[in-house]
Coordinates of N, CA and C in Angstrom, one line a residue:
M1 N -20.4 2.7 -8.0 CA -18.8 2.1 -7.7 C -18.0 1.4 -8.6
R2 N -19.0 1.2 -9.8 CA -18.6 0.3 -11.1 C -17.5 1.1 -11.7
W3 N -17.2 2.3 -11.5 CA -16.3 3.4 -11.8 C -14.6 2.4 -11.4
L4 N -15.1 2.4 -10.1 CA -13.7 1.4 -9.2 C -13.4 0.6 -10.2
I5 N -14.6 -0.7 -10.2 CA -14.2 -1.8 -10.9 C -13.8 -1.6 -12.1
F6 N -14.2 -0.9 -12.7 CA -13.3 -0.6 -14.2 C -12.1 -0.3 -14.3
L7 N -11.7 0.8 -13.3 CA -10.0 1.7 -13.2 C -9.5 0.3 -12.6
S8 N -10.0 -0.6 -11.9 CA -9.3 -1.6 -11.5 C -8.9 -2.5 -12.2
R9 N -9.3 -2.8 -13.3 CA -9.5 -3.3 -14.3 C -8.4 -3.0 -15.6
V10 N -8.9 -1.8 -15.5 CA -7.6 -1.4 -16.5 C -6.3 -1.4 -16.1
S11 N -6.3 -0.5 -15.0 CA -5.1 -0.8 -14.2 C -4.6 -2.1 -14.1
F12 N -5.6 -3.0 -13.8 CA -4.5 -4.3 -14.1 C -3.7 -5.2 -15.1
L13 N -4.7 -3.9 -16.4 CA -4.0 -4.9 -17.7 C -2.8 -3.5 -18.1
C14 N -2.7 -2.0 -17.3 CA -1.6 -2.2 -17.8 C -0.5 -2.3 -16.5
G15 N -1.0 -2.8 -15.5 CA 0.6 -3.7 -14.5 C 0.7 -4.8 -15.6
L16 N 0.5 -5.5 -16.1 CA 0.4 -6.9 -17.4 C 1.6 -6.5 -18.1
F17 N 1.0 -5.0 -19.0 CA 1.7 -4.8 -20.4 C 3.1 -4.2 -18.8
M18 N 2.8 -3.5 -18.0 CA 4.4 -3.2 -17.4 C 5.2 -4.2 -17.1
L19 N 4.2 -5.7 -16.7 CA 5.6 -6.4 -16.4 C 6.2 -7.1 -18.0
L20 N 5.4 -7.3 -18.7 CA 5.9 -7.3 -20.4 C 7.1 -6.3 -20.4
A21 N 6.5 -5.5 -20.4 CA 8.1 -4.0 -21.0 C 9.1 -4.4 -19.7
F22 N 8.9 -5.1 -18.5 CA 10.3 -5.2 -18.0 C 10.8 -6.0 -18.2
S23 N 10.2 -7.3 -18.6 CA 10.4 -8.7 -19.5 C 11.5 -8.0 -20.9
L24 N 10.6 -7.1 -21.7 CA 11.6 -6.4 -22.9 C 13.2 -6.1 -22.3
L25 N 13.3 -5.6 -21.1 CA 14.0 -4.6 -20.5 C 15.1 -5.7 -20.2
F26 N 14.9 -6.3 -19.8 CA 16.2 -7.4 -19.5 C 16.4 -8.7 -20.4
T27 N 15.5 -8.8 -21.2 CA 15.8 -10.0 -22.1 C 15.0 -9.5 -23.4
S28 N 15.4 -10.1 -24.8 CA 15.0 -9.4 -26.2 C 14.6 -10.8 -27.0
W29 N 13.2 -11.3 -25.8 CA 12.3 -12.2 -26.6 C 11.3 -11.6 -27.9
N30 N 11.2 -10.4 -28.3 CA 10.5 -9.8 -28.9 C 11.3 -9.4 -30.6
E31 N 11.4 -9.6 -31.4 CA 11.9 -9.5 -32.5 C 11.1 -7.8 -33.5
N32 N 10.1 -8.0 -33.1 CA 9.6 -7.0 -34.1 C 9.1 -5.6 -32.9
E33 N 9.7 -4.8 -33.8 CA 10.1 -3.4 -33.4 C 9.1 -2.5 -32.8
G34 N 8.1 -2.6 -33.7 CA 6.7 -1.9 -33.7 C 5.9 -2.7 -32.3
L35 N 5.7 -3.9 -32.5 CA 5.7 -4.3 -31.3 C 6.0 -4.1 -30.2
A36 N 6.8 -4.1 -29.7 CA 8.1 -3.8 -28.4 C 7.9 -2.3 -28.2
S37 N 7.3 -1.8 -29.3 CA 7.5 0.0 -28.8 C 6.2 0.0 -28.5
T38 N 5.1 -0.6 -29.0 CA 3.8 -0.5 -28.3 C 3.6 -1.3 -26.8
I39 N 4.3 -2.5 -26.1 CA 4.3 -2.9 -25.2 C 5.0 -1.7 -24.2
I40 N 6.0 -1.2 -24.5 CA 6.8 -0.1 -23.7 C 6.1 1.0 -23.5
M41 N 5.4 1.2 -24.3 CA 4.5 3.0 -24.1 C 3.3 2.2 -23.3
A42 N 2.7 1.5 -23.8 CA 1.6 1.1 -22.8 C 1.8 0.5 -21.7
G43 N 3.1 -0.3 -21.4 CA 3.5 -0.5 -20.1 C 4.3 0.7 -19.0
Y44 N 5.0 1.4 -19.5 CA 5.3 2.1 -18.9 C 4.6 3.7 -18.4
G45 N 4.2 3.9 -20.0 CA 2.9 4.8 -19.9 C 2.1 4.9 -19.0
L46 N 1.3 4.0 -19.4 CA -0.1 4.2 -18.7 C 0.3 3.1 -17.3
A47 N 0.9 2.9 -17.1 CA 1.0 1.9 -15.6 C 0.9 2.7 -14.7
M48 N 2.4 4.5 -14.7 CA 3.0 5.7 -14.4 C 1.6 6.1 -14.0
V49 N 0.4 6.0 -14.5 CA -0.6 6.8 -14.4 C -1.7 6.2 -13.7
M50 N -1.5 5.1 -13.9 CA -3.0 4.2 -13.5 C -3.1 3.5 -12.4
L51 N -1.7 3.0 -12.4 CA -1.3 2.5 -11.0 C -1.3 3.0 -9.5
P52 N -0.9 4.4 -9.8 CA -0.9 5.3 -8.4 C -2.3 6.2 -8.4
L53 N -3.0 5.9 -9.4 CA -4.4 6.2 -9.1 C -5.2 6.0 -8.7
T54 N -5.4 4.3 -8.8 CA -5.6 3.6 -8.8 C -5.6 3.1 -6.8
G55 N -4.3 3.2 -6.6 CA -4.3 3.3 -5.3 C -4.4 4.4 -4.5
V56 N -4.5 5.2 -5.1 CA -4.9 6.4 -4.3 C -6.5 6.4 -4.1
F57 N -7.3 5.7 -4.7 CA -9.2 5.7 -4.7 C -8.9 4.8 -3.6
Y58 N -7.9 3.7 -3.8 CA -8.4 2.4 -2.8 C -7.8 3.4 -1.5
L59 N -6.9 4.1 -1.2 CA -6.2 4.9 -0.1 C -7.9 5.5 0.4
I60 N -8.3 6.4 -0.7 CA -9.4 7.1 0.1 C -10.2 6.7 0.4
L61 N -11.2 5.2 -0.4 CA -12.1 4.9 0.1 C -11.9 3.9 1.4
T62 N -11.1 3.7 1.9 CA -10.5 2.6 2.8 C -10.3 3.9 4.2
V63 N -9.9 5.2 3.8 CA -9.6 6.1 4.6 C -11.4 6.8 5.1
T64 N -12.1 6.7 4.3 CA -13.5 7.0 4.4 C -14.5 6.2 5.2
G65 N -14.2 4.8 5.1 CA -14.7 3.8 6.2 C -15.2 2.5 5.1
K66 N -15.4 2.9 3.8 CA -15.7 2.0 2.9 C -14.7 1.4 2.2
K67 N -15.2 -0.2 2.5 CA -14.1 -1.4 2.0 C -14.4 -1.7 0.3
P68 N -12.9 -1.0 0.1 CA -12.9 -1.3 -1.7 C -13.2 -2.8 -2.1
A69 N -12.7 -3.7 -0.6 CA -12.7 -5.4 -0.7 C -14.5 -5.8 -1.0
Q70 N -15.6 -5.1 -1.0 CA -16.5 -5.1 -1.0 C -17.4 -4.5 -2.6
L71 N -16.4 -3.8 -3.3 CA -16.7 -3.9 -4.5 C -16.1 -4.0 -5.6
V72 N -14.8 -4.2 -5.3 CA -13.8 -5.4 -6.3 C -13.2 -6.3 -5.4
P73 N -13.4 -6.9 -6.4 CA -12.5 -8.4 -6.3 C -11.3 -8.4 -5.6
R74 N -10.9 -9.2 -4.4 CA -9.7 -9.1 -3.5 C -8.5 -8.9 -4.4
W75 N -8.6 -10.2 -5.2 CA -7.3 -10.3 -5.5 C -6.8 -9.3 -6.6
L76 N -7.9 -8.7 -7.1 CA -7.2 -7.4 -8.0 C -6.9 -6.3 -7.2
I77 N -7.5 -6.3 -6.1 CA -6.7 -5.8 -5.4 C -5.5 -5.6 -5.0
I78 N -4.9 -6.8 -4.6 CA -4.1 -7.4 -3.9 C -3.1 -7.0 -5.5
S79 N -3.3 -7.7 -6.7 CA -2.1 -7.3 -7.6 C -2.2 -6.1 -8.5
N80 N -2.9 -6.0 -7.7 CA -2.8 -4.0 -8.7 C -2.2 -3.1 -7.4
I81 N -2.1 -3.3 -6.0 CA -1.1 -3.1 -5.3 C 0.2 -3.5 -4.9
I82 N 0.3 -4.8 -5.4 CA 1.8 -5.7 -5.9 C 2.4 -5.0 -7.1
M83 N 1.7 -4.5 -7.8 CA 2.2 -4.2 -9.5 C 2.4 -2.5 -9.0
L84 N 2.3 -2.1 -8.4 CA 2.2 -0.6 -8.0 C 3.4 -0.3 -7.3
L85 N 3.4 -1.6 -6.2 CA 5.2 -1.4 -5.2 C 6.4 -1.9 -6.3
I86 N 6.2 -3.4 -7.3 CA 7.0 -3.3 -8.3 C 7.4 -1.7 -9.2
L87 N 6.8 -0.9 -9.6 CA 6.5 0.2 -10.2 C 7.8 1.1 -9.5
L88 N 7.5 1.5 -8.4 CA 7.9 1.9 -7.3 C 9.0 1.9 -7.1
I89 N 9.6 -0.1 -6.9 CA 10.8 -0.1 -7.2 C 11.4 0.1 -7.9
F90 N 11.0 -0.1 -9.0 CA 11.5 0.1 -10.6 C 12.3 1.8 -10.6
I91 N 11.0 2.7 -10.2 CA 11.1 3.9 -10.2 C 12.4 4.3 -9.5
F92 N 12.6 3.6 -8.2 CA 13.4 4.2 -7.4 C 14.6 3.7 -6.7
Y93 N 14.8 2.6 -7.6 CA 16.0 1.7 -6.9 C 16.4 1.9 -8.6
F94 N 15.8 1.0 -9.3 CA 16.7 1.0 -10.6 C 17.0 2.2 -11.5
N95 N 16.4 3.3 -11.3 CA 16.6 4.6 -11.7 C 17.2 5.3 -11.0
D96 N 18.5 5.0 -9.8 CA 18.6 6.1 -8.8 C 20.2 6.3 -9.7
P97 N 20.3 7.4 -9.7 CA 21.6 7.6 -10.7 C 23.2 6.9 -9.8
Y98 N 23.2 6.9 -8.5 CA 24.1 6.3 -7.8 C 24.2 4.5 -8.0
Y99 N 23.4 3.9 -8.8 CA 23.2 2.4 -8.6 C 24.0 2.4 -9.9
N100 N 24.4 2.8 -10.8 CA 24.6 3.1 -11.9 C 26.1 3.1 -12.2
Q101 N 27.0 3.6 -10.8 CA 28.2 4.1 -11.3 C 28.8 3.0 -11.0
R102 N 28.7 2.3 -10.4 CA 29.9 0.6 -10.2 C 30.8 0.6 -11.3

């Protein structure tokens, strides 16, 4: 189950880049366009793949009776789930076409 630890760590890093990309969305703290585009692509592109994939594996392990907390540190599981919820809120709330019609 070392692959789950590796997947969780990669997912955590993708979530951190997603939070950095969100901060670039709301403020322009970075003037370097190359670095900003790298952060945005890593944040949105990889996080949209890795965070749900990791969440599905956590769910599968929980349903089959194995506890992911015995394999992966609890803080890593909780942070990945929180970042997945933030990503889902971003996708379904802020990108809603009716949200921006005011």
